Coordinates of C-alpha atoms and ligand atoms in Angstrom, one line a residue:
Chain A
X201 CA 42.1 21.8 -18.5
X202 CA 38.7 21.4 -20.9
X203 CA 38.6 19.6 -24.0
X204 CA 35.6 21.2 -25.9
X205 CA 36.4 23.8 -28.4
X206 CA 35.9 27.4 -27.7
X207 CA 33.4 27.2 -30.5
X208 CA 31.1 24.9 -28.8
X209 CA 31.4 27.1 -25.6
X210 CA 30.6 30.0 -27.7
X211 CA 27.4 28.4 -29.4
X212 CA 25.3 28.6 -26.0
X213 CA 22.8 31.1 -26.4
X214 CA 22.4 31.6 -22.6
X215 CA 24.0 34.9 -21.2
X216 CA 24.8 36.0 -24.9
X217 CA 21.3 36.1 -26.9
X218 CA 19.0 35.3 -24.0
X219 CA 19.5 37.4 -21.0
X220 CA 18.4 38.0 -17.3
X221 CA 15.6 40.4 -18.6
X222 CA 14.2 37.8 -20.8
X223 CA 13.9 35.5 -17.7
X224 CA 12.4 38.4 -15.7
X225 CA 10.0 39.0 -18.3
X226 CA 9.0 35.6 -18.5
X227 CA 8.5 35.3 -14.8
X228 CA 6.3 37.9 -14.9
X229 CA 3.6 35.9 -16.4
X230 CA 3.8 33.3 -14.5
X231 CA 1.8 33.6 -11.4
X232 CA 1.7 30.3 -9.4
X233 CA 4.6 27.7 -8.5
X234 CA 3.4 25.2 -11.1
X235 CA 3.9 27.5 -13.9
X236 CA 7.3 29.1 -12.8
X237 CA 8.6 25.4 -12.1
X238 CA 7.0 24.1 -15.5
X239 CA 9.3 27.2 -16.8
X240 CA 12.2 26.0 -15.1
X241 CA 11.8 22.2 -16.1
X242 CA 11.8 23.8 -19.7
X243 CA 14.8 25.6 -19.1
X244 CA 16.2 22.5 -18.0
X245 CA 15.3 20.6 -20.7
X246 CA 16.4 23.4 -23.3
X247 CA 20.1 23.5 -21.6
X248 CA 22.7 22.6 -24.3
X249 CA 23.9 19.6 -24.3
X250 CA 27.1 19.0 -22.3
X251 CA 30.1 16.7 -23.3
X252 CA 29.7 13.1 -22.2
X253 CA 33.5 13.0 -22.0
X254 CA 33.5 15.9 -19.4
X255 CA 31.2 14.2 -17.0
X256 CA 34.4 13.4 -14.7
X257 CA 35.3 13.6 -11.2
X258 CA 37.7 16.6 -11.9
X259 CA 34.4 18.7 -13.3
X260 CA 32.0 17.4 -10.6
X261 CA 30.3 19.8 -8.5
X262 CA 30.4 18.3 -4.8
X263 CA 27.7 19.5 -2.2
X264 CA 24.8 18.8 -4.5
X265 CA 22.0 16.2 -3.8
X266 CA 21.9 15.7 -7.8
X267 CA 25.3 15.2 -9.9
X268 CA 26.3 18.3 -11.1
X269 CA 29.1 19.0 -13.5
X270 CA 30.6 22.6 -14.3
X271 CA 33.5 23.1 -16.9
X272 CA 34.6 27.2 -18.0
X273 CA 37.0 28.2 -20.9
X274 CA 38.4 31.7 -21.1
X275 CA 38.7 33.6 -24.4
X276 CA 41.5 36.0 -24.1
X277 CA 40.5 37.5 -27.1
X278 CA 37.3 38.7 -26.2
X279 CA 38.1 38.6 -22.4
X280 CA 35.0 36.5 -21.6
X281 CA 34.6 33.7 -19.5
X282 CA 32.6 30.9 -21.0
X283 CA 30.5 28.3 -19.0
X284 CA 28.8 24.7 -19.6
X285 CA 26.6 23.2 -16.8
X286 CA 24.8 19.8 -16.4
X287 CA 23.1 17.9 -14.0
X288 CA 21.1 14.8 -13.7
X289 CA 18.0 16.5 -12.0
X290 CA 16.0 18.6 -14.5
X291 CA 15.1 21.2 -12.1
X292 CA 18.7 21.8 -11.1
X293 CA 19.4 22.0 -14.8
X294 CA 16.9 24.8 -15.1
X295 CA 18.3 26.9 -12.0
X296 CA 21.9 26.0 -13.9
X297 CA 20.3 27.8 -17.3
X298 CA 19.4 30.7 -15.0
X299 CA 22.9 30.7 -13.7
X300 CA 24.1 30.8 -17.3
X301 CA 21.8 33.7 -18.6
X302 CA 23.4 35.5 -15.2
X303 CA 27.0 34.8 -15.7
X304 CA 27.7 33.2 -19.0
X305 CA 29.9 35.0 -21.6
X306 CA 30.7 37.5 -19.3
X307 CA 34.1 39.1 -18.4
X308 CA 35.8 38.2 -15.3
X309 CA 35.4 41.5 -13.9
X310 CA 31.6 41.5 -14.9
X311 CA 31.1 38.4 -12.9
X312 CA 32.8 39.4 -9.7
X313 CA 31.1 42.4 -9.7
X314 CA 27.6 41.0 -10.6
X315 CA 25.2 40.6 -7.1
X316 CA 24.0 37.4 -8.0
X317 CA 21.8 37.3 -4.9
X318 CA 20.1 40.3 -6.0
X319 CA 19.6 38.9 -9.3
X320 CA 18.0 36.0 -8.1
X321 CA 15.9 37.5 -5.6
X322 CA 13.7 39.2 -8.3
X323 CA 12.4 35.6 -9.6
X324 CA 12.1 34.2 -6.0
X325 CA 15.4 31.7 -6.3
X326 CA 16.9 32.8 -3.1
X327 CA 15.6 30.3 -1.3
X328 CA 17.2 27.6 -3.5
X329 CA 20.6 28.9 -3.1
X330 CA 20.6 29.2 0.7
X331 CA 23.4 27.1 1.8
X332 CA 21.3 24.5 3.6
X333 CA 19.8 23.3 0.4
X334 CA 21.7 20.7 -1.2
X335 CA 21.2 21.7 -4.7
X336 CA 24.5 23.0 -5.6
X337 CA 23.7 26.4 -6.7
X338 CA 26.0 27.5 -4.2
X339 CA 28.7 25.8 -4.9
X340 CA 28.2 26.4 -8.7
X341 CA 28.3 30.1 -8.0
X342 CA 31.6 29.7 -5.9
X343 CA 33.0 27.5 -8.7
X344 CA 32.3 30.4 -11.2
X345 CA 33.4 33.3 -9.2
X346 CA 36.7 31.2 -8.4
X347 CA 37.1 30.8 -12.2
X348 CA 36.4 34.6 -12.7
X349 CA 38.9 35.6 -10.2
X350 CA 41.5 33.1 -11.6
X351 CA 41.1 35.0 -15.4
X352 CA 40.7 38.7 -13.9
Chain B
X254 CA -5.0 -7.5 18.7
X255 CA -8.0 -6.4 20.6
X256 CA -11.3 -5.4 18.3
X257 CA -10.5 -1.9 17.9
X258 CA -12.1 -0.4 14.9
X259 CA -10.5 1.7 12.1
X260 CA -12.2 4.5 13.4
X261 CA -11.1 4.2 17.3
X262 CA -7.4 3.6 16.1
X263 CA -7.6 7.0 13.6
X264 CA -9.7 8.7 16.6
X265 CA -6.5 8.0 19.2
X266 CA -4.1 9.1 16.3
X267 CA -5.4 12.3 15.8
X268 CA -5.8 13.0 19.4
X269 CA -2.1 12.2 19.8
X270 CA -1.1 14.4 16.6
X271 CA -2.6 17.5 18.6
X272 CA 0.0 17.4 21.0
X273 CA 2.4 18.7 18.1
X274 CA 1.8 22.2 17.3
X275 CA 4.5 22.5 14.7
X276 CA 2.2 20.3 12.5
X277 CA -0.5 22.9 12.2
X278 CA 0.7 25.4 9.9
X279 CA 0.8 26.2 6.4
X280 CA 4.3 26.1 4.2
X281 CA 4.2 27.6 0.8
X282 CA 0.5 28.2 1.1
X283 CA -0.3 24.9 1.7
X284 CA -0.9 22.9 4.9
X285 CA 2.2 21.2 6.0
X286 CA 2.5 17.5 5.5
X287 CA 5.6 16.5 7.5
X288 CA 6.8 13.1 6.0
X289 CA 10.4 13.0 7.2
X290 CA 10.3 11.9 11.0
X291 CA 12.9 9.0 10.1
X292 CA 15.3 12.0 9.5
X293 CA 13.8 13.8 12.7
X294 CA 10.5 13.4 14.5
X295 CA 8.8 16.4 15.7
X296 CA 8.4 17.2 19.4
X297 CA 5.1 17.0 21.7
X298 CA 3.8 20.0 23.5
X299 CA 4.8 18.3 26.7
X300 CA 8.4 17.9 25.8
X301 CA 8.6 21.6 24.5
X302 CA 7.1 22.6 27.9
X303 CA 9.2 20.7 30.2
X304 CA 12.4 22.4 28.7
X305 CA 10.8 25.7 28.9
X306 CA 10.0 24.9 32.6
X307 CA 13.5 23.3 33.4
X308 CA 14.9 26.8 32.0
X309 CA 12.4 28.8 33.5
X310 CA 12.8 27.7 37.2
X311 CA 15.6 24.8 37.8
X312 CA 18.4 25.4 35.5
X313 CA 21.9 24.9 37.1
X314 CA 25.0 22.9 36.4
X315 CA 24.8 19.4 37.9
X316 CA 26.6 17.2 40.5
X317 CA 28.3 20.0 41.9
X318 CA 26.4 23.2 43.0
X319 CA 26.5 24.0 46.8
X320 CA 22.8 25.4 46.0
X321 CA 19.1 24.4 45.7
X322 CA 19.3 24.8 41.7
X323 CA 22.0 22.4 41.7
X324 CA 20.1 20.0 43.2
X325 CA 17.2 20.4 41.6
X326 CA 19.0 20.5 37.9
X327 CA 21.0 17.0 39.2
X328 CA 17.6 15.3 40.1
X329 CA 16.0 16.2 36.7
X330 CA 19.3 14.9 34.9
X331 CA 19.6 11.8 36.9
X332 CA 16.0 11.4 36.7
X333 CA 15.9 11.2 32.9
X334 CA 18.9 8.5 33.1
X335 CA 16.4 6.5 35.2
X336 CA 13.8 6.6 32.7
X337 CA 16.0 5.6 30.1
X338 CA 17.1 2.7 32.0
X339 CA 13.6 1.5 32.4
X340 CA 12.7 2.2 29.0
X341 CA 15.4 0.1 27.4
X342 CA 14.9 -2.4 30.4
X343 CA 18.6 -2.0 31.2
X344 CA 19.8 -3.8 34.3
X345 CA 21.3 -0.8 35.8
X346 CA 21.5 3.0 35.8
X347 CA 25.1 3.2 35.5
X348 CA 24.8 1.4 32.1
X349 CA 23.2 4.2 30.5
X350 CA 25.8 6.7 29.2
X351 CA 24.9 9.8 27.6
X352 CA 26.1 11.0 24.2
X353 CA 25.3 13.8 21.5
X354 CA 23.3 10.8 19.6
X355 CA 24.0 7.1 18.0
X356 CA 27.0 8.7 16.0
X357 CA 28.8 9.7 18.9
X358 CA 27.7 6.2 20.6
X359 CA 29.1 4.2 17.7
X360 CA 32.3 6.2 18.0
X361 CA 32.7 6.1 21.9
X362 CA 32.3 2.1 21.3
X363 CA 34.9 2.0 18.7
X364 CA 37.3 4.2 20.4
X365 CA 36.7 1.8 23.8
X366 CA 37.0 -1.5 22.1
X367 CA 40.3 -0.4 20.4
X368 CA 42.7 -2.1 22.8
X369 CA 40.5 -5.1 22.3
X370 CA 41.0 -5.4 18.9
X371 CA 44.1 -6.7 16.7
X372 CA 45.3 -7.0 13.3
X373 CA 43.3 -9.8 11.5
X374 CA 40.2 -9.7 13.7
X375 CA 37.1 -9.4 11.7
X376 CA 34.3 -6.9 11.9
X377 CA 31.0 -7.7 10.4
X378 CA 29.0 -4.8 9.2
X379 CA 26.0 -4.8 6.9
X380 CA 25.2 -3.6 3.8
X381 CA 22.2 -1.4 4.9
X382 CA 24.1 0.5 7.7
X383 CA 23.7 4.0 8.0
X384 CA 27.3 5.5 7.9
X385 CA 27.1 6.3 11.5
X386 CA 27.6 2.7 12.2
X387 CA 30.2 2.1 9.0
X388 CA 33.0 4.9 9.2
X389 CA 33.6 4.5 13.2
X390 CA 34.2 0.7 12.4
X391 CA 36.4 1.7 9.5
X392 CA 38.4 3.9 11.4
X393 CA 38.6 1.2 14.1
X394 CA 39.8 -1.1 11.6
X395 CA 42.5 1.4 9.9
X396 CA 43.8 1.8 13.7
X397 CA 44.4 -1.7 14.4
X398 CA 44.5 -3.8 10.9
X399 CA 41.2 -5.3 11.8
X400 CA 39.3 -6.5 8.7
X401 CA 35.7 -5.4 7.7
X402 CA 33.4 -7.7 6.4
X403 CA 30.3 -6.9 4.4
X404 CA 27.1 -8.7 5.5
X405 CA 24.9 -8.6 2.1
X406 CA 21.1 -8.3 1.7
X407 CA 18.3 -9.7 -0.4
X408 CA 16.4 -7.7 -3.3
X409 CA 13.8 -7.0 -0.6
X410 CA 16.2 -5.2 1.9
X411 CA 16.4 -8.2 4.2
X412 CA 19.6 -9.7 5.5
X413 CA 21.0 -13.1 4.0
X414 CA 20.9 -15.1 7.3
X415 CA 22.5 -18.0 5.4
X416 CA 25.5 -15.5 4.7
X417 CA 26.1 -14.6 8.5
X418 CA 26.7 -18.5 9.1
X419 CA 29.6 -18.1 6.6
X420 CA 30.9 -14.9 7.9
X421 CA 30.9 -15.7 11.6
X422 CA 34.3 -17.5 12.4
X423 CA 36.6 -17.6 15.6
X424 CA 38.1 -14.3 14.3
X425 CA 34.7 -12.1 14.1
X426 CA 35.3 -9.8 17.2
X427 CA 32.5 -7.6 16.5
X428 CA 29.1 -7.8 14.5
X429 CA 27.6 -4.3 14.1
X430 CA 24.2 -3.9 12.6
X431 CA 21.0 -1.9 12.5
X432 CA 17.8 -3.1 14.4
X433 CA 15.8 -1.2 12.0
X434 CA 17.0 0.4 8.2
X435 CA 16.6 4.0 7.8
X436 CA 16.1 3.5 4.0
X437 CA 14.6 0.0 3.8
X438 CA 12.6 0.4 6.8
X439 CA 13.5 -3.5 7.4
X440 CA 13.2 -4.9 11.2
X441 CA 16.0 -7.2 11.4
X442 CA 15.8 -10.2 13.5
X443 CA 17.8 -9.1 16.3
X444 CA 17.4 -11.8 18.6
X445 CA 18.6 -14.4 16.2
X446 CA 21.4 -12.4 14.9
X447 CA 23.1 -11.8 18.7
X448 CA 22.3 -15.5 19.2
X449 CA 24.5 -16.4 16.2
X450 CA 27.4 -13.7 17.0
X451 CA 27.6 -15.2 20.5
X452 CA 28.3 -18.5 19.3
X453 CA 31.5 -17.3 18.4
X454 CA 32.0 -15.0 21.2
X455 CA 31.6 -12.1 18.9
X456 CA 30.2 -8.8 20.5
X457 CA 27.3 -7.1 19.0
X458 CA 26.6 -3.5 18.6
X459 CA 23.3 -2.6 17.7
X460 CA 21.7 0.8 16.0
X461 CA 18.5 1.6 17.5
X462 CA 17.9 4.9 16.0
X463 CA 15.4 3.7 13.7
X464 CA 13.6 1.1 15.9
X465 CA 13.1 3.2 19.3
X466 CA 10.8 5.6 17.5
X467 CA 8.4 2.5 16.5
X468 CA 8.6 -0.2 19.1
X469 CA 9.8 -0.9 22.6
X470 CA 13.3 -2.3 23.2
X471 CA 14.2 -4.6 25.8
X472 CA 18.2 -4.7 26.0
X473 CA 18.0 -7.6 28.4
X474 CA 16.0 -9.6 26.3
X475 CA 18.0 -8.9 23.3
X476 CA 21.1 -9.4 25.4
X477 CA 23.2 -7.5 22.9
X478 CA 26.6 -6.1 24.2
X479 CA 25.9 -2.2 23.1
X480 CA 22.6 -0.5 22.0
X481 CA 22.5 3.1 20.7
X482 CA 19.7 5.6 19.9
X483 CA 19.2 9.4 19.4
X484 CA 16.7 11.5 21.5
X485 CA 15.6 13.6 18.2
X486 CA 14.2 10.5 16.7
X487 CA 12.0 9.5 19.6
X488 CA 10.0 13.0 19.9
X489 CA 12.7 14.5 21.8
X490 CA 15.1 17.1 21.7
X491 CA 18.3 17.3 19.4
X492 CA 22.1 17.1 20.9
X493 CA 21.4 13.8 23.0
X494 CA 21.4 10.1 22.6
X495 CA 22.1 7.3 24.6
X496 CA 24.6 4.4 24.7
X497 CA 23.4 1.3 26.4
X498 CA 26.7 -1.4 27.3
X499 CA 27.3 -4.4 29.3
X500 CA 28.7 -3.4 32.3
X501 CA 32.0 -5.4 32.3
X502 CA 32.6 -4.0 28.7
X503 CA 31.9 -0.5 29.7
X504 CA 34.2 -1.1 33.0
X505 CA 37.0 -2.3 30.9
X506 CA 37.0 0.4 28.2
X507 CA 39.1 3.3 28.5
X508 CA 37.3 6.6 28.7
X509 CA 36.5 8.4 25.4
X510 CA 37.2 12.0 26.4
X511 CA 39.4 13.8 29.0
X512 CA 38.0 16.6 31.3
X513 CA 35.7 17.4 34.2
X514 CA 32.8 15.1 35.5
X515 CA 34.8 12.0 34.3
X516 CA 37.7 12.1 36.7
X517 CA 37.7 10.8 40.3
X518 CA 41.1 12.8 41.1
X519 CA 43.6 14.5 39.0
X520 CA 47.1 15.4 39.8
X521 CA 50.0 15.7 37.9
X522 CA 51.6 12.7 39.0
X523 CA 48.5 10.7 37.5
X524 CA 44.6 11.0 37.2
X525 CA 42.1 8.5 38.2
X526 CA 38.6 8.1 36.2
X527 CA 35.5 8.3 37.9
X528 CA 33.0 5.7 37.9
X529 CA 30.3 4.6 35.3
X530 CA 28.4 6.4 34.0
X531 CA 30.4 9.6 34.4
X532 CA 33.5 8.4 33.2
X533 CA 32.2 8.6 30.0
X534 CA 30.8 11.9 30.2
X535 CA 33.3 14.6 29.9
X536 CA 32.4 18.3 30.5
X537 CA 28.9 19.4 31.1
X538 CA 26.2 17.7 30.0
X539 CA 23.3 18.7 27.7
X540 CA 21.2 19.0 31.2
X541 CA 18.1 20.7 29.5
X542 CA 18.2 17.9 26.6
X543 CA 18.2 15.1 29.0
X544 CA 15.4 16.5 30.6
X545 CA 13.5 16.9 27.2
X546 CA 14.3 13.4 26.3
X547 CA 13.0 11.9 29.8
X548 CA 9.6 13.6 29.4
X549 CA 9.6 12.4 25.9
X550 CA 10.0 8.7 27.3
X551 CA 7.0 9.8 29.6
X552 CA 5.2 10.8 26.8
X553 CA 5.6 7.8 24.4
X554 CA 4.7 5.5 27.5
X555 CA 1.6 7.5 28.3
X556 CA 0.4 6.7 24.8
X557 CA -1.8 3.8 23.5
X558 CA 1.3 2.4 21.7
X559 CA -1.1 -0.7 20.3
X560 CA -3.2 1.6 18.7
X561 CA -0.7 3.9 17.2
X562 CA 1.0 0.7 15.9
X563 CA -1.8 -0.5 14.1
X564 CA -2.1 3.3 12.7
X565 CA 1.4 3.3 11.6
X566 CA 0.7 0.0 9.8
X567 CA -2.1 1.0 8.1
X568 CA -0.7 4.4 6.9
X569 CA 2.0 2.1 5.2
X570 CA -0.6 0.2 4.0
X571 CA -2.5 3.0 2.3
X572 CA 0.6 4.2 1.1
X573 CA 1.8 0.7 -0.7
X574 CA -1.6 0.3 -2.1
X575 CA -1.7 4.0 -3.8
X576 CA 2.0 3.3 -5.5
X577 CA 0.4 1.5 -8.3
X578 CA -1.6 4.7 -9.0
X579 CA 1.8 6.2 -10.3
X580 CA 3.1 4.8 -13.5
X581 CA 6.8 3.9 -12.8
X582 CA 6.9 4.1 -9.3
X583 CA 8.3 1.2 -7.2
X584 CA 9.6 1.3 -3.4
X585 CA 12.6 0.3 -2.2
X586 CA 12.5 -2.2 0.7
X587 CA 9.9 -4.3 0.6
X588 CA 10.7 -6.7 3.8
X589 CA 8.0 -8.6 5.4
X590 CA 8.7 -7.1 8.5
X591 CA 9.2 -3.2 8.5
X592 CA 8.6 -0.1 10.1
X593 CA 6.1 2.6 8.1
X594 CA 9.2 4.0 5.9
X595 CA 8.8 4.0 2.0
X596 CA 11.7 4.8 0.1
X597 CA 10.9 4.9 -3.6
X598 CA 11.8 5.8 -7.2
X599 CA 9.8 6.9 -10.2
X600 CA 11.2 6.0 -13.7
X601 CA 12.2 9.1 -15.4
X602 CA 12.0 11.7 -12.2
X603 CA 15.3 12.7 -10.4
X604 CA 14.7 12.2 -6.6
X605 CA 15.7 15.8 -6.3
X606 CA 13.3 17.1 -8.6
X607 CA 10.5 15.0 -6.7
X608 CA 11.6 16.7 -3.5
X609 CA 11.6 20.3 -4.4
X610 CA 8.5 20.1 -6.2
X611 CA 6.8 18.3 -3.2
X612 CA 8.2 21.0 -1.1
X613 CA 6.1 23.6 -3.1
X614 CA 3.2 21.6 -2.5
X615 CA 3.7 21.6 1.2
X616 CA 5.1 18.3 1.8
X617 CA 8.7 17.8 3.1
X618 CA 10.3 14.3 2.6
X619 CA 13.9 13.2 2.4
X620 CA 16.1 13.0 -1.0
X621 CA 19.4 11.9 -1.6
X622 CA 21.6 9.1 -0.4
X623 CA 20.2 8.9 3.3
X624 CA 23.8 8.4 4.6
X625 CA 23.8 5.1 3.2
X626 CA 26.0 5.2 0.2
X627 CA 26.9 1.3 0.2
X628 CA 23.4 0.6 0.1
X629 CA 22.5 2.9 -2.7
X630 CA 25.2 1.3 -4.4
X631 CA 23.5 -2.2 -4.2
X632 CA 20.3 -1.1 -5.6
X633 CA 22.4 0.9 -8.2
X634 CA 20.9 4.3 -7.2
X635 CA 22.9 7.6 -7.0
X636 CA 19.8 8.3 -4.4
X637 CA 16.3 8.0 -3.9
X638 CA 13.1 9.8 -2.3
X639 CA 11.8 8.4 1.1
X640 CA 8.6 9.2 3.1
X641 CA 8.6 8.4 6.5
X642 CA 5.6 8.2 8.3
X643 CA 4.8 8.6 12.4
X644 CA 1.8 7.9 14.5
X645 CA 1.0 11.8 13.9
X646 CA 0.4 11.5 10.3
X647 CA -3.0 10.8 8.9
X648 CA -4.6 9.2 5.8
X649 CA -5.1 12.5 4.4
X650 CA -1.3 13.1 4.4
X651 CA -0.7 9.7 2.4
X652 CA -3.4 10.8 -0.2
X653 CA -1.9 14.3 -0.5
X654 CA 1.4 12.8 -1.1
X655 CA 0.2 10.7 -4.1
X656 CA -2.0 13.5 -5.3
X657 CA 1.2 15.8 -5.5
X658 CA 3.2 12.9 -7.0
X659 CA 0.7 12.5 -9.7
X660 CA 0.8 16.2 -10.6
X661 CA 4.6 16.3 -10.6
X662 CA 4.3 13.3 -13.1
X663 CA 2.1 15.6 -15.2
X664 CA 4.3 18.6 -15.1
X665 CA 7.3 16.6 -16.4
X666 CA 5.0 14.9 -19.3
Ligands
PLP145 C1 20.0 4.0 11.4 C2 20.9 5.2 11.6 N1 21.7 5.4 12.2 C3 22.2 6.4 12.6 C4 21.8 7.6 12.9 C5 22.6 8.6 13.1 O1 22.0 9.4 14.3 P1 22.3 10.6 15.1 O2 22.7 11.9 13.6 O3 21.3 11.3 15.4 O4 23.6 10.4 15.3 C6 20.5 7.5 12.2 C7 20.3 9.1 11.8 O5 19.8 9.7 10.7 C8 19.9 6.5 11.2 O6 18.8 6.7 10.8

């Protein structure tokens, strides 16, 4: 369903080169909200480019206050699911980067098995994925788990 | 206005603020600054106490118990209706219908008027409406073949009065408009609009959700056909609201839902309906909530509204003055006549980012489309941020908002 090449999906370092451990390490040195959010903003700014042509209704993640798009590609050779996410809000992009670090370039089984909530709790992100918040993290996670289930 | 000093006004406002226990807390390690009263207002201790006392001592079902608690509950419940009647200056208590809120009131009217609307009839709805005053009319139009006509606004967020003259014609059956806009804060010239609608015999339906929190409304002076508001925006509980309607129109409308309370007599040969207002109140109503709303009205009427209006206006003026301290910030909705609602955008910052980072600083605002997507479209925005003020807010809180916005801007620099 998605047009970007597998190569462009694979060039995303989040989840392959950068792991959740790196995020934990970084968070450890950030002690107030300003520094933490500053870091999330930086992550958002460094999110790999999302193809303009993929900002379509089909790829739109509903249920967010900001606009969010998500695409994925499954590579049968490596048995890994590759993801790209975009938003017009920087903090949402930063949160998306953390989602990618956790779930990008993983096997469908790894994605299904991963306890995202526990991983996020460590960096106090849980309150951002509570369903009452319209930032779309929960909606992103559901779509990714669904894509994993379809390819497992 | 009488010669009240700024100092006196602030003292009166601070005294009222002390009635709202929720405001006195820290969130995210900072003192809470609640600037989202247009979404839902906070409740004074008086309302909380009245509801507790009701459940503590008087609770029972209404209109049916053969016992003392049933009598007390009924008296409290119907007493609240009398309070709403006098609050709106309605001619009779039968014209005050309890609903869940403004949304349900609009749906009730749209349902009830269905038999009177025919294909080709026109329904005027303004560009600045909340979805609650758009979608029920779209659904009515779909059922009947009526046509929705959009009444546009200017760049300040004011209705184009000249356009109304063009829109009104003998086919116009309904004119649905908000008394005050939830995004722009604009106070629409309701008397003038209603008079124009009458010239073509169109019925008028007013959304009073954002007007009732800020000023007194007199439905007889307005001479509107329907008026709706929500308790939770006027310092009362959620789950209850009010529809006022002209008696002959309410009499002519079919019931909205069927069930208990709304009937006079039920048999399988045929059922006859109860009188107003009960015809529209199927099932056990929100009794405790009605008691809370009645107390909220008592509370509002006990306040020095003149002083608190002056305070709200001063908060708004203070905020407007500070806008220029934030480069790229502009207010959406610059009508001459408006309630203290400040919707805004800041160049280079997404409203959702602004909202999340204000929250981190203890400041609660609303971000998004504010259930007014056609209005957002007009301003070319996917959404915006909105700070809304009530009399319990302070000048320090306005300063805190702008200091926090300046900080956010630095974080993105
Ligand atoms: C102008 C306006 N109309 C209608 C509503 C809907 O009110 P409720 O959700 O209480 O039914 C609101 C509430 O946000 C509003 O601001």
